[in-house]
Amino acid sequence: MVTGKGGTGKTTVAAALALALADAGKRTLLVEVEGRQGIAQLFETEALPYEERKIAVAPGGGEVFALAIDAERALLDYLQMFYKLGSAGRALRKIGAIDFATTIAPGVRDVLLTGKACEAVRRRDRAGAFVYDAVVMDAPPTGRITRFLGVNDEVAGLARVGPVHHQAQAVMRVLKSPETAVHLVTLLEEMPVQETLDGVAELRGAGLPVGAAVVNLVRPAVLDAADVTAADGVRAELAEAFATAGLGGARRGGKAQRLVDPLLRQAREHAERVTLEERQRAEIAALDLPTLELPLLWDGVDLAGLYTLAAALRAQDGHAVTGDLGGSSGGPGGGPSGAPDDDGDEREGAGA
Amino acid sequence: MNPEVLRDVPVLETDPLLDDPATRIVVCCGAGGVGKTTSAAALGLRAAERGRKVVVLTIDPARRLAQSMGLTELDNTPRRVPGIDTARGGELHAMMLDMKRTFDEIVEAHADADRARAILDNPFYQSLSAGFAGTQEYMAMEKLGQLRARDAWDLIIVDTPPSRSALDFLDAPGRLGSFLDGRFIRLLAAPAKAGGRAGLKMFSLGMTGVSMVTGTLGKLLGTGMLRDVQTFVAAMDTLFGGFRTRADATYRLLQAPGTAFLVVAAPERDALREAAYFVERLHADRMPLAGLLLNRVHGSSAGELSAERALAAAETLEEDADGGAPHRLAAGLLTLHAERMRVIARERRMRDRFTALHPEVPVAEVAALPGDVHDLAGLRDIGDLLAAQPPVPQQR
């Protein structure tokens, strides 16, 4: 589960994670639940239909499948599966029952979305092996994640008997198991970090497994506050240095001299941000979670950028994200269809 | 600001908008994480200090932003914000939406005490009101309608919920309204009644159809939940009609000339894509769009030095081992400048893509600040930046 405040890049991180987990011949499923078609846009493909379809090949021959879950379709499938409804499904839709169930009825929508993802986690092929080594969900934002994942507890309490009750309980067992990890994407800014702290507290309070903090869009600290103060004291020398580098005259009013003020101002803003970022880093560190950082890609994230980010995830502590989020590979009684579990774990351990 | 940016799009002038007494409602909408709430607060403060009596309705403000407006608790009532400049006779009030409380208040206002209690104690109601899909959007619109009806302020500024998708904010109120008034819930409420002749005709399903529907739902949800829903609906009977009517009234209020929509975005791909979507949606629904408010835009007053030249110069200085500290620092300054220029170029590409699609939409840009806003002074600065848009360029 990948969550994060709006604007932190959780869809990008989820996609990069699905690619990273598909390393070495594995197969992953990337799931979208908010109907935004963010995955299709990232992978530069047409809008995803309600079916699992291969969207990328990972280095080493792994495969990433993607699915945009549509709550209404999921409900009709579900009814068909359990009740062989046929035309009654149409009747339900006609009187607004489907719309009611998927948009308004307390939590049914979220039950369907989480339920479909859990079904993919548990699905096996004919040989009994799990179909997907991992399922990565681009989940709702941090502010809603605990409620979203906890909805099955709530619905199990509302619908006290019946298939929805059982389904909700089964989903909750998967979500609370060590097979699941909720990763929180943040930026080194106050509001996203605060939301991450709140989110972690809520998840822990609800007994949901917190995975890693993923700090996204990290820029290198080029100069700090002390550097800027030092630079401010050697303005004439800076002008001369600019002149040395061929940027014009160093004398008063010369081109190089006129660069000193604006560049110092930019450096001051940078240093101020670096100081703020350090404070946010400390806040994140206090959470005592595995923490990964992903660099800002200056030209934005295109398909090549996704592979770069996936490589960055793998290059950092594999167990933080790729180890715990084994999805079905950690499940009982069957290895994944690709590389055996043990090999995967050793390799990830070596990379740590 | 970017004086060197060629601006061929109309400029969004917020001061005339805020000053115009005909402007009664400003709605800030846009993707999550673009500074929507901060913008709403900054606009509210500026309007108040320019003499208007303003209330800002925020949905889910960051703690410190809420504190900056003196909001310490979520009590669903507008509170006067202290510390603003009242020389021009304005006032600023602010409130945070408590959706459950808002829902409860509707129930309490429209049902007698016994019935209200029955509704408030119903487990189905408790889940519905505590924030499942659509409720927040519905309650935000409900509250907006209430604030407008009280007529105690001459300008209401609304922050919109961080919706799952752009559609929710406009659709959910109507959807919840039509559900609560709809025939489906009536069917649930009174299966026997619906089984009568009129009901049969209404649903075109026949008796077996009706019992099949309730039977299926009973099997699916468990009869306990179905009973809760039915009790809830029966208790809500007096409130029916009201929801739909009010949702429709608020929708019309949003279309009225006194309303202005501001689409808020940051110069990033996803935020601007969402903004373009909002613009199209508002147009389709005939909602009055004032313009695009583009937050966190970077600029440079050394824009004539390109990223490439700055980087090359930085390398030259780094290679020169004898340059000492000044060279190292100069190289650092140049590296930072190169980064800044690349950010500017990327942001401009994103913005240009938006304006190519929607050249008619006026745009106001707000420069990126190094830190978050925590106090009225910070909000005031944002208001100043908003107002200080460069003039529309003459054709070159």
XYZ file of C-alpha atoms in Angstrom, chain B residues 17-242:
226
model
C -12.581 40.516 -7.681
C -12.311 40.724 -3.890
C -13.303 44.404 -3.791
C -16.391 44.021 -5.955
C -19.398 44.006 -3.612
C -21.192 41.812 -6.146
C -18.703 39.014 -5.387
C -20.351 37.062 -2.581
C -18.743 33.624 -2.843
C -15.249 32.586 -3.898
C -14.637 28.852 -4.272
C -11.057 27.584 -4.305
C -10.797 24.211 -5.995
C -7.955 22.104 -7.337
C -5.868 18.999 -6.682
C -4.589 18.162 -3.187
C -1.269 19.598 -2.040
C -1.260 22.746 -4.175
C -1.863 25.242 -1.371
C -5.623 25.500 -1.773
C -6.377 26.115 1.891
C -3.519 28.597 2.231
C -4.787 30.466 -0.823
C -8.313 30.594 0.578
C -6.992 31.961 3.871
C -4.751 34.526 2.166
C -7.607 35.733 -0.046
C -9.890 35.977 2.976
C -7.383 38.009 4.957
C -6.715 40.332 2.050
C -10.415 40.900 1.357
C -11.041 41.599 5.065
C -8.191 44.075 5.296
C -9.556 45.798 2.206
C -12.813 46.364 4.032
C -15.017 43.333 3.480
C -16.778 41.226 6.043
C -15.425 37.811 5.239
C -15.881 34.257 6.428
C -13.448 31.549 5.338
C -14.788 28.007 5.378
C -11.895 25.539 5.507
C -12.324 21.817 5.193
C -9.230 20.169 6.540
C -6.572 22.782 7.282
C -3.056 21.933 8.394
C -2.780 22.497 12.124
C -0.451 25.469 11.996
C -2.399 27.172 9.262
C -5.527 26.793 11.363
C -3.649 28.220 14.335
C -2.544 31.170 12.215
C -6.198 32.081 11.916
C -6.850 31.463 15.586
C -8.683 28.222 14.950
C -7.825 25.803 17.695
C -10.853 23.563 17.726
C -13.156 22.106 15.215
C -16.455 23.450 16.481
C -18.271 24.107 13.232
C -18.954 27.760 14.070
C -17.323 30.775 12.447
C -14.952 32.530 14.859
C -13.639 36.021 14.489
C -9.928 36.068 13.623
C -8.042 38.514 15.849
C -5.031 40.547 14.792
C -6.138 41.767 11.411
C -6.034 45.358 10.199
C -9.587 46.673 10.581
C -8.849 50.254 9.495
C -11.120 49.853 6.478
C -13.951 48.363 8.478
C -13.493 44.746 7.442
C -13.769 41.599 9.521
C -12.352 38.118 9.119
C -14.098 35.042 10.440
C -12.960 31.491 9.934
C -14.292 28.038 10.600
C -13.361 24.434 10.091
C -16.024 22.111 8.765
C -17.130 19.346 11.111
C -19.107 17.199 8.751
C -20.649 14.929 11.354
C -21.778 17.923 13.395
C -23.230 19.550 10.270
C -25.166 16.413 9.435
C -26.379 16.110 13.036
C -27.556 19.702 12.983
C -29.635 19.100 9.886
C -31.271 16.145 11.582
C -31.873 18.090 14.794
C -33.302 21.047 12.920
C -35.718 19.050 10.802
C -36.959 16.246 13.010
C -38.699 16.206 16.376
C -36.612 15.247 19.385
C -37.587 11.558 19.524
C -37.100 10.997 15.857
C -33.823 12.909 15.846
C -32.556 10.678 18.635
C -33.575 7.559 16.720
C -31.651 8.769 13.687
C -28.564 9.892 15.571
C -28.353 6.545 17.385
C -28.724 4.473 14.235
C -25.472 2.682 13.339
C -26.031 3.169 9.643
C -26.455 6.899 10.145
C -23.371 7.067 12.337
C -21.225 5.542 9.618
C -22.777 7.605 6.864
C -22.313 10.876 8.737
C -18.779 10.156 9.924
C -17.319 10.529 6.520
C -17.811 7.987 3.850
C -17.484 8.927 0.242
C -19.462 11.990 -0.656
C -20.537 13.057 2.813
C -17.764 15.605 3.216
C -18.519 17.206 -0.123
C -22.216 17.235 0.606
C -21.727 18.786 4.026
C -19.318 21.416 2.691
C -21.988 22.496 0.240
C -24.650 22.299 2.936
C -22.568 24.542 5.187
C -21.949 26.961 2.352
C -25.703 27.195 1.816
C -26.213 27.830 5.546
C -23.561 30.534 5.710
C -25.025 32.230 2.675
C -28.528 32.023 4.108
C -27.449 33.666 7.360
C -26.332 36.653 5.298
C -24.049 37.838 8.107
C -21.031 38.178 5.802
C -20.672 39.882 2.488
C -18.028 37.493 1.206
C -17.708 33.746 1.762
C -14.488 32.041 0.743
C -14.680 28.263 0.519
C -11.910 25.742 0.436
C -13.030 22.477 -1.185
C -12.443 18.971 0.157
C -9.453 17.021 -1.105
C -11.636 14.858 -3.300
C -10.826 11.500 -4.744
C -11.313 13.089 -8.083
C -12.352 16.438 -9.416
C -15.834 15.204 -10.058
C -16.749 14.479 -6.476
C -17.016 17.999 -5.306
C -19.661 18.905 -7.851
C -21.318 15.528 -8.099
C -21.407 14.127 -4.602
C -23.915 16.596 -3.149
C -26.422 15.834 -5.863
C -25.686 12.150 -5.615
C -26.175 11.971 -1.874
C -29.221 14.210 -2.186
C -30.788 12.039 -4.833
C -29.979 8.916 -2.881
C -31.546 10.185 0.316
C -34.612 11.281 -1.599
C -34.510 8.515 -4.120
C -36.820 5.678 -4.868
C -34.278 3.065 -3.923
C -34.178 4.136 -0.333
C -37.966 4.393 -0.293
C -38.076 0.861 -1.534
C -35.837 -0.173 1.317
C -37.841 1.844 3.777
C -41.204 0.436 2.960
C -41.061 -2.828 1.061
C -44.725 -3.446 1.775
C -45.755 -0.047 0.510
C -43.551 -0.373 -2.528
C -45.186 -3.703 -3.182
C -48.484 -1.899 -3.747
C -49.704 -1.083 -7.204
C -48.002 2.299 -7.413
C -44.736 0.809 -6.263
C -44.917 -1.903 -8.845
C -45.365 0.589 -11.582
C -42.672 2.784 -10.205
C -40.013 0.127 -10.244
C -41.252 -1.820 -13.206
C -39.962 -4.866 -11.444
C -43.061 -6.553 -10.203
C -43.564 -8.034 -6.770
C -40.961 -10.712 -7.239
C -38.501 -8.054 -8.380
C -38.980 -6.036 -5.226
C -38.593 -8.929 -2.888
C -35.673 -10.173 -4.915
C -33.895 -6.874 -4.480
C -34.447 -6.656 -0.754
C -33.826 -10.357 -0.451
C -30.509 -10.094 -2.260
C -29.444 -7.109 -0.231
C -30.442 -8.920 2.912
C -28.332 -11.902 1.956
C -25.447 -9.700 0.918
C -25.316 -7.239 3.758
C -26.927 -9.382 6.391
C -30.463 -8.683 7.468
C -29.193 -6.745 10.480
C -27.664 -4.038 8.357
C -30.641 -3.963 6.068
C -32.867 -3.478 9.092
C -30.626 -0.626 10.274
C -30.912 0.998 6.878
C -34.673 0.546 6.879
C -35.035 1.990 10.367
C -32.814 4.867 9.380
C -34.821 5.591 6.276
C -38.125 5.378 8.115
C -36.846 7.795 10.737
C -35.490 10.127 8.084
C -38.858 10.242 6.344
C -39.594 13.805 7.440
C -36.273 14.965 6.086
C -36.835 13.627 2.619
C -37.191 16.252 0.000
C -35.071 18.631 1.981
